[in-house]
Short mmCIF file of C-alpha atoms in Angstrom, two decimals:
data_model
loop_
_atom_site.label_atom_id
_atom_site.label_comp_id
_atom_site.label_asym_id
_atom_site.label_seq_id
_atom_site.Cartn_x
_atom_site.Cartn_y
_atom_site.Cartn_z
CA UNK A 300 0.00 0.00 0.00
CA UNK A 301 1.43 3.62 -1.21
CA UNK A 302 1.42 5.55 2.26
CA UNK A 303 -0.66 8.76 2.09
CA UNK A 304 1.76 11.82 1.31
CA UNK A 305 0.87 13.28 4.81
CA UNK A 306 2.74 10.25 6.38
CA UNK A 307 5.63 11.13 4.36
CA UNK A 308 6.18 14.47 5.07
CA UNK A 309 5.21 14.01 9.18
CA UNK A 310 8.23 11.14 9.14
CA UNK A 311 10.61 13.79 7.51
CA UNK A 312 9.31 16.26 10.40
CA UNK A 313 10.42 13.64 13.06
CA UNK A 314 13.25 13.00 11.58
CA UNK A 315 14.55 16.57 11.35
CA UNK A 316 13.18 17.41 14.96
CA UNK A 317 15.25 14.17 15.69
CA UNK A 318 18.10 15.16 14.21
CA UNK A 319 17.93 18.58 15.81
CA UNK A 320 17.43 17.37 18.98
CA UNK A 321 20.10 15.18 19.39
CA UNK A 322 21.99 18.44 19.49
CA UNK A 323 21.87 19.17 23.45
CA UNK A 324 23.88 22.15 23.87
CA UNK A 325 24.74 25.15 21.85
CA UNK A 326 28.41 24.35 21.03
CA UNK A 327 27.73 20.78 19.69
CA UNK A 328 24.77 22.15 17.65
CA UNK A 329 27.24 24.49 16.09
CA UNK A 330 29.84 21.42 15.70
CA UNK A 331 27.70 18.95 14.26
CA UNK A 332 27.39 18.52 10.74
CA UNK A 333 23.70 19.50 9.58
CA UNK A 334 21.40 16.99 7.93
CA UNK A 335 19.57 18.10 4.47
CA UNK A 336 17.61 16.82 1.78
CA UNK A 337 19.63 17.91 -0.78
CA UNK A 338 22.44 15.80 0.98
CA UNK A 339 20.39 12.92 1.05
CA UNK A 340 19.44 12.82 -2.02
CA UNK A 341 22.93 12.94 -3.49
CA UNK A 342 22.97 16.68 -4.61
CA UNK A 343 21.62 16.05 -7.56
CA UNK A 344 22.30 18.17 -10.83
CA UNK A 345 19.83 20.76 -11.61
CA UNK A 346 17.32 19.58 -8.58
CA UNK A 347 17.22 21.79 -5.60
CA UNK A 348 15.14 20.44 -2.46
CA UNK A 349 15.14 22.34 0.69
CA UNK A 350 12.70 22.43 3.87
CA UNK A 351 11.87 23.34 7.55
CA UNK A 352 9.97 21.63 10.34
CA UNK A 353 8.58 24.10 13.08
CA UNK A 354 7.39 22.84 16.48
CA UNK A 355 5.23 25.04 17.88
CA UNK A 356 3.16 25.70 21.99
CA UNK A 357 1.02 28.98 21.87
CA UNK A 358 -1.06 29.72 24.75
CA UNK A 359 -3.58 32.82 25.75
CA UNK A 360 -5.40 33.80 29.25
CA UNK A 361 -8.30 36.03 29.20
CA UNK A 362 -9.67 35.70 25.61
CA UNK A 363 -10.76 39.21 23.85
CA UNK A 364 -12.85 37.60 20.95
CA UNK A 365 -16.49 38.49 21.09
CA UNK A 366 -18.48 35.40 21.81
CA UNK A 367 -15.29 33.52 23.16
CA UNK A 368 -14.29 33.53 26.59
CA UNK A 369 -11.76 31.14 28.83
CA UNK A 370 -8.09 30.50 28.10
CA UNK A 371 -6.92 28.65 24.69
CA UNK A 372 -3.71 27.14 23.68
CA UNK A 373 -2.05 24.61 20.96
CA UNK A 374 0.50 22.49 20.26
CA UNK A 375 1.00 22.88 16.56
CA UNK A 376 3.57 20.97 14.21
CA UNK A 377 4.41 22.76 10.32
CA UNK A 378 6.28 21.16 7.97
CA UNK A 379 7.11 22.14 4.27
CA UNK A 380 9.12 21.16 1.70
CA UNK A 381 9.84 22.86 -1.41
CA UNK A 382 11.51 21.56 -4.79
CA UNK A 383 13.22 22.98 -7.66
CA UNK A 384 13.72 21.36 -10.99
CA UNK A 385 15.81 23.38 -13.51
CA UNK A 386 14.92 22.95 -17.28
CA UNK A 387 16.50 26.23 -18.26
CA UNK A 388 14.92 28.59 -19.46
CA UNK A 389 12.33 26.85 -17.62
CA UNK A 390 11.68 25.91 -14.33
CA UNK A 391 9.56 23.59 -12.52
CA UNK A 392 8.70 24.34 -8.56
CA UNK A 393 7.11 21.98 -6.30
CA UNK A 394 6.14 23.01 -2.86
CA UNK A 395 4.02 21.23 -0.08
CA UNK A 396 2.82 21.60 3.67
CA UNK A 397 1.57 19.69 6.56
CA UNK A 398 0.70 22.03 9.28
CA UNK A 399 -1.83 20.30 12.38
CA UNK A 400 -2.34 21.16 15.56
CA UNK A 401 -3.42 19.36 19.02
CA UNK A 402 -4.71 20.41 22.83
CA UNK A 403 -7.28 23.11 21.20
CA UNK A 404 -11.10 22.66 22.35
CA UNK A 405 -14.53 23.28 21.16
CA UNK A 406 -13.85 26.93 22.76
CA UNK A 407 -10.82 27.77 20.80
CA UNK A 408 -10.14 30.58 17.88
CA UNK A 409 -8.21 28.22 16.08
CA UNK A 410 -8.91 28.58 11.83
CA UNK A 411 -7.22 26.90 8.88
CA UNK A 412 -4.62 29.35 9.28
CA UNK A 413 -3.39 26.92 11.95
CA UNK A 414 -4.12 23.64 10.22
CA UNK A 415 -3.84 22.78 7.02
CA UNK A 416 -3.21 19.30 6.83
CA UNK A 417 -1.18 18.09 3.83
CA UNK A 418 -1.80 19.91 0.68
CA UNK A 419 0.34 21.61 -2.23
CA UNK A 420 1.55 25.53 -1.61
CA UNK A 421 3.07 25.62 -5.09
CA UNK A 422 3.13 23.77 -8.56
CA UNK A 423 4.31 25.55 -11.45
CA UNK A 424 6.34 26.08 -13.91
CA UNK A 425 8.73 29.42 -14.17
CA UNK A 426 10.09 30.48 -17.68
CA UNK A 427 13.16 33.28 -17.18
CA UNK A 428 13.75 34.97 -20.47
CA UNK A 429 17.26 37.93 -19.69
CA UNK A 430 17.74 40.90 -21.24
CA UNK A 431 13.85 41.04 -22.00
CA UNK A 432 13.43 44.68 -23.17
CA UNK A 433 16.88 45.89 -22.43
CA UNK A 434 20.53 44.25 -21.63
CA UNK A 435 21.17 43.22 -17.93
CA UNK A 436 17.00 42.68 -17.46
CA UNK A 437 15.93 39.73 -15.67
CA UNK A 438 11.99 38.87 -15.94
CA UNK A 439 10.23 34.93 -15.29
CA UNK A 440 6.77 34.09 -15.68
CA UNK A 441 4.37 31.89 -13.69
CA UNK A 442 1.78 29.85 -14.39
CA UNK A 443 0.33 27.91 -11.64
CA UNK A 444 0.04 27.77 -8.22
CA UNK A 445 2.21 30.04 -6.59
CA UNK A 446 2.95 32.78 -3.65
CA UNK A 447 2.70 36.48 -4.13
CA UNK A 448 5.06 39.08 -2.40
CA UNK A 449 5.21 42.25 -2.63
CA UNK A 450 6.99 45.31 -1.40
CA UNK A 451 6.10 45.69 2.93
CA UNK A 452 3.86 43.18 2.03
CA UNK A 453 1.08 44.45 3.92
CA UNK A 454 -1.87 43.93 1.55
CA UNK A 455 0.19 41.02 -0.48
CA UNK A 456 2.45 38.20 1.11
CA UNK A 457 3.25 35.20 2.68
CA UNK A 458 3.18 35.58 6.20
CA UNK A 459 6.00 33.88 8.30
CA UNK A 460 4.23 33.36 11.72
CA UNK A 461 1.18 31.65 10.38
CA UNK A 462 1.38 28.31 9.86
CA UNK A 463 -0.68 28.92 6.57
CA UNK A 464 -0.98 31.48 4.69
CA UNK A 465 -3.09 32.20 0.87
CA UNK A 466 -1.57 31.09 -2.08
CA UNK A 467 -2.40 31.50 -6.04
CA UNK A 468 -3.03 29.60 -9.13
CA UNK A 469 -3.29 31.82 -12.21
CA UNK A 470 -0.08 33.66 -13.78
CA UNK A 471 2.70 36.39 -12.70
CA UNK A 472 5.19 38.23 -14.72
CA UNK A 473 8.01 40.08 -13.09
CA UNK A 474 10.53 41.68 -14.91
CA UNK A 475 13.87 43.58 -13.39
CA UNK A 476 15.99 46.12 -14.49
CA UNK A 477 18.31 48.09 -12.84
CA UNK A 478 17.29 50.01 -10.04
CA UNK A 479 13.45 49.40 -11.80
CA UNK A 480 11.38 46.70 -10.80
CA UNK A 481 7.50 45.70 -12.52
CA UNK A 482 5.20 43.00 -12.16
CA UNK A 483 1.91 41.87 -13.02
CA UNK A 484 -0.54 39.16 -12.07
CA UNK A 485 -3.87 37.56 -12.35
CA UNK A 486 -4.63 34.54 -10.06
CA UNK A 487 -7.62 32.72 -8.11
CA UNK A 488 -6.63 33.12 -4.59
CA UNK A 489 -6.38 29.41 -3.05
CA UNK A 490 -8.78 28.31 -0.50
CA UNK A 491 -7.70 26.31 2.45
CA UNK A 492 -9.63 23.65 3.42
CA UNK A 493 -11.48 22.36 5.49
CA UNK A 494 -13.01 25.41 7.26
CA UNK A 495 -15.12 24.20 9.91
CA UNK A 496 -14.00 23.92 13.36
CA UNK A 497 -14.82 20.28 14.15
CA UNK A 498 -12.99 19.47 11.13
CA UNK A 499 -9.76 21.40 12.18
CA UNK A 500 -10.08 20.34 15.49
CA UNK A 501 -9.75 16.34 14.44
CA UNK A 502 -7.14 17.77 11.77
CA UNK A 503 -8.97 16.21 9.10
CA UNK A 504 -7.95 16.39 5.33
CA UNK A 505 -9.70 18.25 2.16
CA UNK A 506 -7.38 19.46 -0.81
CA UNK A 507 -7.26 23.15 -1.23
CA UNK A 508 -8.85 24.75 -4.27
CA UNK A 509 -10.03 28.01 -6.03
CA UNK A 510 -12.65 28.93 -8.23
CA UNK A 511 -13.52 31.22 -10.87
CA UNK A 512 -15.94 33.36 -8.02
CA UNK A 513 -12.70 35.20 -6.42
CA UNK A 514 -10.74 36.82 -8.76
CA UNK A 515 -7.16 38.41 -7.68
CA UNK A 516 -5.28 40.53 -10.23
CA UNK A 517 -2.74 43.85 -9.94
CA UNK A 518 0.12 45.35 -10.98
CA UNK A 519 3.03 46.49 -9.21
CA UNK A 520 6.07 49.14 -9.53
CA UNK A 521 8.89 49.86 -7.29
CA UNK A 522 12.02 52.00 -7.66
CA UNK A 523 15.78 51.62 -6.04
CA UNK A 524 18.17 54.16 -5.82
CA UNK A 525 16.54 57.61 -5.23
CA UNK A 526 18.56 60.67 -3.84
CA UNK A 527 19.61 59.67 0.33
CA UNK A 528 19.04 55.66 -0.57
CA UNK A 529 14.99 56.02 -0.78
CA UNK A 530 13.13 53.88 -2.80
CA UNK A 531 9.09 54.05 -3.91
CA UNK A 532 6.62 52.11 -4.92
CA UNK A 533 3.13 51.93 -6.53
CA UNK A 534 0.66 49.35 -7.02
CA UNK A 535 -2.92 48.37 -7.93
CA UNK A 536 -4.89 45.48 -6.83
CA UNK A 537 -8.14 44.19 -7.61
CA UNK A 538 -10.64 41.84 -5.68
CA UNK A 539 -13.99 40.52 -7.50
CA UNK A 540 -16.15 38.13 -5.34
CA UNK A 541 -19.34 36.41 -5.96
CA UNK A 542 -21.45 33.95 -4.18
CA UNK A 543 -20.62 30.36 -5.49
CA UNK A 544 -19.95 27.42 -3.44
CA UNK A 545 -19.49 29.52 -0.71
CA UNK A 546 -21.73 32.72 0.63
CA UNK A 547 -19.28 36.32 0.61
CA UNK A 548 -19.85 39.72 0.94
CA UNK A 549 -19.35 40.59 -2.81
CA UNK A 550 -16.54 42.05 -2.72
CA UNK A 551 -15.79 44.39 -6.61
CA UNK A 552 -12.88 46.85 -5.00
CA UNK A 553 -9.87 48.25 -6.08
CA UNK A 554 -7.06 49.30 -4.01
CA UNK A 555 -4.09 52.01 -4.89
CA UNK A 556 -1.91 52.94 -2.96
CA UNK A 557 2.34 53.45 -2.78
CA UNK A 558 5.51 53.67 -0.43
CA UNK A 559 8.24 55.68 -0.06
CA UNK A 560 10.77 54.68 2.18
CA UNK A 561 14.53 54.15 3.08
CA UNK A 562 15.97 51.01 4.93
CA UNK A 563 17.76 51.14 8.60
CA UNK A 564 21.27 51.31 8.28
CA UNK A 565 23.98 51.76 11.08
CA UNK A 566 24.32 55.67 12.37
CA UNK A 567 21.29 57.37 10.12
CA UNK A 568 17.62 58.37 9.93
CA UNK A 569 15.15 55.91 8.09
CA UNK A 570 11.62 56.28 7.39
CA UNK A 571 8.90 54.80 6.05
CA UNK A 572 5.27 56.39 4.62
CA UNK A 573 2.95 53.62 2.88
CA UNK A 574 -1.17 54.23 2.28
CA UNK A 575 -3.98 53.37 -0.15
CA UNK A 576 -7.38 54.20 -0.66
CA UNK A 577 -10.31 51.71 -1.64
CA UNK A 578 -12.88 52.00 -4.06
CA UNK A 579 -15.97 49.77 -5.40
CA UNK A 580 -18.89 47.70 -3.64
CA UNK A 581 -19.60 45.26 -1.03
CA UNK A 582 -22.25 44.08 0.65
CA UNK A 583 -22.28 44.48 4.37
CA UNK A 584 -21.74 40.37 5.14
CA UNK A 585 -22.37 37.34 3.82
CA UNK A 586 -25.66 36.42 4.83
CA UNK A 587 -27.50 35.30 1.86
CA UNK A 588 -30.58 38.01 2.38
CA UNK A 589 -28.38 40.68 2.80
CA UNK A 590 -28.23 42.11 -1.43
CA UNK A 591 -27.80 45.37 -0.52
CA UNK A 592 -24.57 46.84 -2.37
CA UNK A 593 -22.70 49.48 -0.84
CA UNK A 594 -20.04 51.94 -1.76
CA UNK A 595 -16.69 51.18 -0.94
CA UNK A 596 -14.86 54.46 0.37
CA UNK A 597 -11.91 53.52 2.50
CA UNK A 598 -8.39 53.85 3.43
CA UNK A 599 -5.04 53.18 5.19
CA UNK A 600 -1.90 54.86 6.50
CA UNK A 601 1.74 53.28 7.95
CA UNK A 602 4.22 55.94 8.80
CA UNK A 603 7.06 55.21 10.35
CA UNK A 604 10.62 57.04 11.68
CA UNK A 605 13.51 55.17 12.96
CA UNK A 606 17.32 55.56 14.04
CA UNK A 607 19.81 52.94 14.12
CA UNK A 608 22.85 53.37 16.42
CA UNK A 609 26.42 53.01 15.67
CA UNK A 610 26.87 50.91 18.53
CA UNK A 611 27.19 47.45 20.21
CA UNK A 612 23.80 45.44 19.91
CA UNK A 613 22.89 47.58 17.32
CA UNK A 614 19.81 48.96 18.46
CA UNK A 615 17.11 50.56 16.37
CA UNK A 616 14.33 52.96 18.04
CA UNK A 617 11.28 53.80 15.86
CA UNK A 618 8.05 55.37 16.31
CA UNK A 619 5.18 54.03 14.29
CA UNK A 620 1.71 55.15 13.33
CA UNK A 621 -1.00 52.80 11.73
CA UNK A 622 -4.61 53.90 10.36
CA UNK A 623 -7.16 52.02 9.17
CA UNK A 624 -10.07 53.50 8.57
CA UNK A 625 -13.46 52.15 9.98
CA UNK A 626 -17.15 51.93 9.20
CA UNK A 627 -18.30 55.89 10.18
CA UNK A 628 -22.11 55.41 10.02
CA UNK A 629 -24.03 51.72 9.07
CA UNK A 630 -26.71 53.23 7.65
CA UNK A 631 -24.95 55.83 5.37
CA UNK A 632 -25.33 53.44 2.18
CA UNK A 633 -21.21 53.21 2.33
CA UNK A 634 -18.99 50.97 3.81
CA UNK A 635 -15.56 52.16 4.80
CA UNK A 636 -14.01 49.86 7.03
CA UNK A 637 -10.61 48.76 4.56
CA UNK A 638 -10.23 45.44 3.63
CA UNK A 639 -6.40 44.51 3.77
CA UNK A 640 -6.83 41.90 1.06
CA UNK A 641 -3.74 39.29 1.58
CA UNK A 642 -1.79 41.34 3.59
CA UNK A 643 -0.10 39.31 6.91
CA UNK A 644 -0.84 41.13 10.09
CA UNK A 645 2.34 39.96 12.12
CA UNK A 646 5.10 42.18 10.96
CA UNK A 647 3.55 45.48 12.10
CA UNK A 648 0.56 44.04 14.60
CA UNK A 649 2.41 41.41 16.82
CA UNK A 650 1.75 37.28 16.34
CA UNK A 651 -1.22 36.00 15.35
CA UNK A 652 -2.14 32.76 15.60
CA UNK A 653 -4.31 32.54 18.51
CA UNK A 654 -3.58 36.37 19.63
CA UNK A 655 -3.83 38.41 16.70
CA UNK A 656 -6.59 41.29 18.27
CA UNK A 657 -5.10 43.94 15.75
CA UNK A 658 -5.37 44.62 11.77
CA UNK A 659 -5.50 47.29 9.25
CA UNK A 660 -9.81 47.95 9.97
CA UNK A 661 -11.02 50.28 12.40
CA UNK A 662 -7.85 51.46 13.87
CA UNK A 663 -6.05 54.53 15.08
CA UNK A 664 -2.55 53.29 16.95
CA UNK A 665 0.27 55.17 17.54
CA UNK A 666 3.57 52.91 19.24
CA UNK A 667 7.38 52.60 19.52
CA UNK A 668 9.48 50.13 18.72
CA UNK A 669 12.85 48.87 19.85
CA UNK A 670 15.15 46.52 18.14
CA UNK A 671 18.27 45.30 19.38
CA UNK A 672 20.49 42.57 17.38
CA UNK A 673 23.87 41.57 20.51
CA UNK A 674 25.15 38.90 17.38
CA UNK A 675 24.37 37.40 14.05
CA UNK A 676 22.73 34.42 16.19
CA UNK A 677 20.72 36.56 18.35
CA UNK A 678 18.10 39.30 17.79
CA UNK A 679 15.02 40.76 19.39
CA UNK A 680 12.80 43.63 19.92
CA UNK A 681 10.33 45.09 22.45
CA UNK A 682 6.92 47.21 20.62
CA UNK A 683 4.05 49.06 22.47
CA UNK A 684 1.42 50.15 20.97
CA UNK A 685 -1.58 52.95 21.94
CA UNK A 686 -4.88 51.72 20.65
CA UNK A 687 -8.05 53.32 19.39
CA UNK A 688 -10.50 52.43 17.11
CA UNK A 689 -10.77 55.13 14.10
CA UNK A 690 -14.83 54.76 14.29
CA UNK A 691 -16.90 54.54 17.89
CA UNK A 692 -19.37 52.43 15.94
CA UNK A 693 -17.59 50.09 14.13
CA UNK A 694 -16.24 46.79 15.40
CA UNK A 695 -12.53 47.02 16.85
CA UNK A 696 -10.00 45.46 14.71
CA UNK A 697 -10.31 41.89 14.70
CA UNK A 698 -11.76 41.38 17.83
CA UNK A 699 -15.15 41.95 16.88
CA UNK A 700 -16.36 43.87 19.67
CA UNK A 701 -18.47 46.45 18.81
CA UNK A 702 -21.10 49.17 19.91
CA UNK A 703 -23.08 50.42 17.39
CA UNK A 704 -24.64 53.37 19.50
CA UNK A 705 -20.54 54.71 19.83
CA UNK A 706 -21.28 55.25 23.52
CA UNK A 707 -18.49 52.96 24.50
CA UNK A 708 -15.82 55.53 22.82
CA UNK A 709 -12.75 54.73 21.12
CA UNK A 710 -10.17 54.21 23.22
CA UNK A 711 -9.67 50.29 23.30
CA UNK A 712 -6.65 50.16 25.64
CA UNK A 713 -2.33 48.98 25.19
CA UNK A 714 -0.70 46.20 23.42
CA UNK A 715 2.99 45.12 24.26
CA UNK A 716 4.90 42.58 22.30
CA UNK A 717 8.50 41.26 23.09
CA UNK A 718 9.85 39.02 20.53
CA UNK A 719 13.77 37.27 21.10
CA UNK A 720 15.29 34.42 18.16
CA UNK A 721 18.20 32.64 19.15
CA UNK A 722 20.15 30.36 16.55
CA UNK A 723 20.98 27.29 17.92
CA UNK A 724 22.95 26.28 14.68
CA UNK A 725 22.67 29.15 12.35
CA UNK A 726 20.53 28.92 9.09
CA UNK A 727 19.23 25.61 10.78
CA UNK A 728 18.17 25.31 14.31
CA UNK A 729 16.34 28.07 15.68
CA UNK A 730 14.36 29.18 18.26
CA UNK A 731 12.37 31.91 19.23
CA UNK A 732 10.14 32.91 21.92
CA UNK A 733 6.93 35.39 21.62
CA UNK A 734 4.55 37.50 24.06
CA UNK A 735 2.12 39.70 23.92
CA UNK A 736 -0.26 41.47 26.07
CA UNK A 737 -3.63 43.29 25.33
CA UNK A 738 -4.33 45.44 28.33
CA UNK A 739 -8.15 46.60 28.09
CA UNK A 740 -9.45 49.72 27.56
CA UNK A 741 -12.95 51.81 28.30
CA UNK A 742 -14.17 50.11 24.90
CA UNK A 743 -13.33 46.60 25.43
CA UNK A 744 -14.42 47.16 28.83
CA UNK A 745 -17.54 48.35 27.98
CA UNK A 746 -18.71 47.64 24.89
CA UNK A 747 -22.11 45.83 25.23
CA UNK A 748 -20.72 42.08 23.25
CA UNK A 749 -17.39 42.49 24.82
CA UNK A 750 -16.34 38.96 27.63
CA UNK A 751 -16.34 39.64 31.25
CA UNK A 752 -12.58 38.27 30.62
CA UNK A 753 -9.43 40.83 32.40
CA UNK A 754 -6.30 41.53 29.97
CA UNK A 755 -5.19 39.33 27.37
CA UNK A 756 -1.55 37.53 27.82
CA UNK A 757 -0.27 35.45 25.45
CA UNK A 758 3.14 33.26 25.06
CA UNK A 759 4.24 31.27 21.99
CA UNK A 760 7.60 28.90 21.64
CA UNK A 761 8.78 27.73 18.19
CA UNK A 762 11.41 25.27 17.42
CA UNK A 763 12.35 25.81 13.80
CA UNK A 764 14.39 23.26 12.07
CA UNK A 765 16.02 23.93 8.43
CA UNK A 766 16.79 21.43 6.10
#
């Protein structure tokens, strides 16, 4: 009998844990030689296989969800492995993942961004054709299943802390010159399945798919080497949703936006300024009477300024501002709470997973930031963050606590998050170690769906393994 794929890849995952583990201390984990699969398989000509295993324990007191109360936690296990065939000019990429999850209850926020048991992340083929319109240019296309990333990646890319994140099947061109960079896409964003809590509870399996009802296409522009080191950006994305297999809200909008900004560097001034505005219709939820459409009129803001210091540890201090704007009035005929399309919430809003109370909707934050980096092995930062919600009527971020009178006001309290990584064996064994806190405010306090639960602490501990 063939063994299901899923057994595969979970005996690789115990057999790089294994092999990682029988590395007690840091010096011997430094000695040792590491184990790969490109070793393993010979190094093979033209094939390139690489992979990591991540082990991870999240837990969280005092849940902030509306509707959810009590504590949560999971032990979660990710593994993926990705392949490379070279055909030059062509290319053929393989990719898969087995990401499940035990110790969660009936009570839990888990989603299928925590388990998605074995399915494919990529399959397709890359053609790279140089000195496409101009010598020295580099451009590939897609077609297939792939990942998108783009610039901060805040309303496009793979997120790192999820143990899943949205992938595409459709077609990408990206083309590179110089200090100029260009790319275009149109794609079916992938669905994860299953979706249903019993389902990812039991971590049961469904293959991931995509249809023709959500439609994902853009175009993207960015530019190196402006006067001081800055480099911009510009973009366009469109969503177009319809009911199908599954009930949505509709979703027809278009979001512009660009970035101008210049990366931290040792004894100097960086900054950041990134927004968009959103246009088109939606309907107010997915319920399947609800065929009202509404105008789309919203927006977002990230500005950031930051100083690294010529000195040991190399520390970094930056003060950060995020807007998103938020539903002003529910009867107005308009909806203007922004939708941050595929954007991953982590890099600017602290670990998800089961935390995650914060994103780019109905939310005014101001915070500070500071980074700190003692080796090349070692690196961490401490961020605090002011919160209010940018509407008094509109549900809070993602916590989906909300008073639609506005009587509970807008200030929804303080989030801290401390983050430290430590390699064990660098580019192989790593670990890293995660909190965060969501200290109430007058809204969540008050708000007439918010839990009788106190202030939200959460701890996470990942065991990453490279191979």
């Amino acid at each position: 009998m063939i063994p299901h794929p899923a057994s595969i890849l979970a005996g690789v995952s115990a057999l790089a844990l294994a092999t990682s583990l029988s590395m007690a201390s840091p010096t011997l984990a430094q000695d040792a030689p590491s184990w790969t699969l490109q070793q393993a398989l010979g190094d093979p000509d033209r094939l390139t296989v690489s992979g990591d295993v991540r082990a991870r324990y999240e837990s969280l007191s005092d849940q902030f969800r509306a509707g959810l109360t009590g504590s949560d936690q999971l032990f979660s296990l990710r593994t993926q492995v990705r392949a490379e065939l070279d055909l030059a000019p062509a290319a053929l990429v393989i990719e898969v993942l087995d990401a499940r999850g035990w110790g969660a209850d009936t009570g839990s926020s888990i989603t299928n961004s925590e388990i998605n048991t074995f399915d494919v992340l990529q399959a397709h083929v890359r053609f790279d054709t140089p000195n496409l319109f101009g010598e020295g240019a580099e451009a590939s296309t897609r077609v297939g299943r792939f990942k998108l990333d783009f610039g901060s990646r805040r309303l496009v890319g793979y997120g790192g802390y999820p143990n899943a994140s949205t992938t595409f099947t459709g077609a990408a061109v990206d083309w590179e010159r110089g200090d100029h960079q260009l790319s275009a896409f149109y794609t079916l964003p992938v669905n994860r399945l299953p979706s249903d809590q019993a389902s990812l509870l039991d971590n049961r399996h469904d293959w991931d798919d995509q249809t023709t009802d959500l439609r994902f296409w853009g175009a993207f522009y960015g530019r190196k080497g402006l006067p001081g080191g800055a480099a911009l950006e510009a973009f366009v994305f469109g969503l177009e949703e319809q009911d199908g297999r599954r009930q949505t809200r509709d979703r027809d909008i278009v979001t512009l936006g660009g970035r101008l900004h210049r990366a931290p560097r040792a004894g100097a001034w960086d900054f950041e300024i990134e927004g968009g505005w959103q246009t088109g219709e939606t309907r107010a939820s997915t319920a399947a009477a609800d065929v009202t459409a509404l105008d789309v009129r919203a927006h977002y803001l990230h500005a950031e300024v930051g100083y690294r210091f010529d000195a040991p540890w190399s520390p970094r201090v930056s003060l950060e501002y995020d807007l998103g704007s938020g539903d002003s009035d529910p009867t107005d005929g308009e909806y203007n709470r922004f939708d941050s399309l595929f954007g991953p919430r982590g890099p600017d809003f602290g670990p998800t997973g089961l935390f995650g109370p914060l994103s780019r909707s109905n939310l005014s934050s101001p915070g500070v930031r500071v980074e700190v980096a003692p080796s090349s092995r070692w690196d961490g930062f401490a961020f605090y963050r002011a919160l209010w919600l940018d509407e008094a009527r509109d549900a809070f971020a993602s916590t989906g606590v909300r008073d639609a009178s506005g009587a509970s006001g807008r200030f929804a309290g303080h989030q801290l998050e401390l983050k430290t990584r430590y390699w064990l064996q660098p580019r192989v064994w790593r670990l890293e170690l995660t909190g965060g806190a969501l200290i109430r405010g007058d809204f969540l306090d008050d708000a007439p769906n918010a839990n009788d639960e106190g202030d939200s602490l959460y701890g996470g501990l990942d065991l990453t393994r490279s191979f």
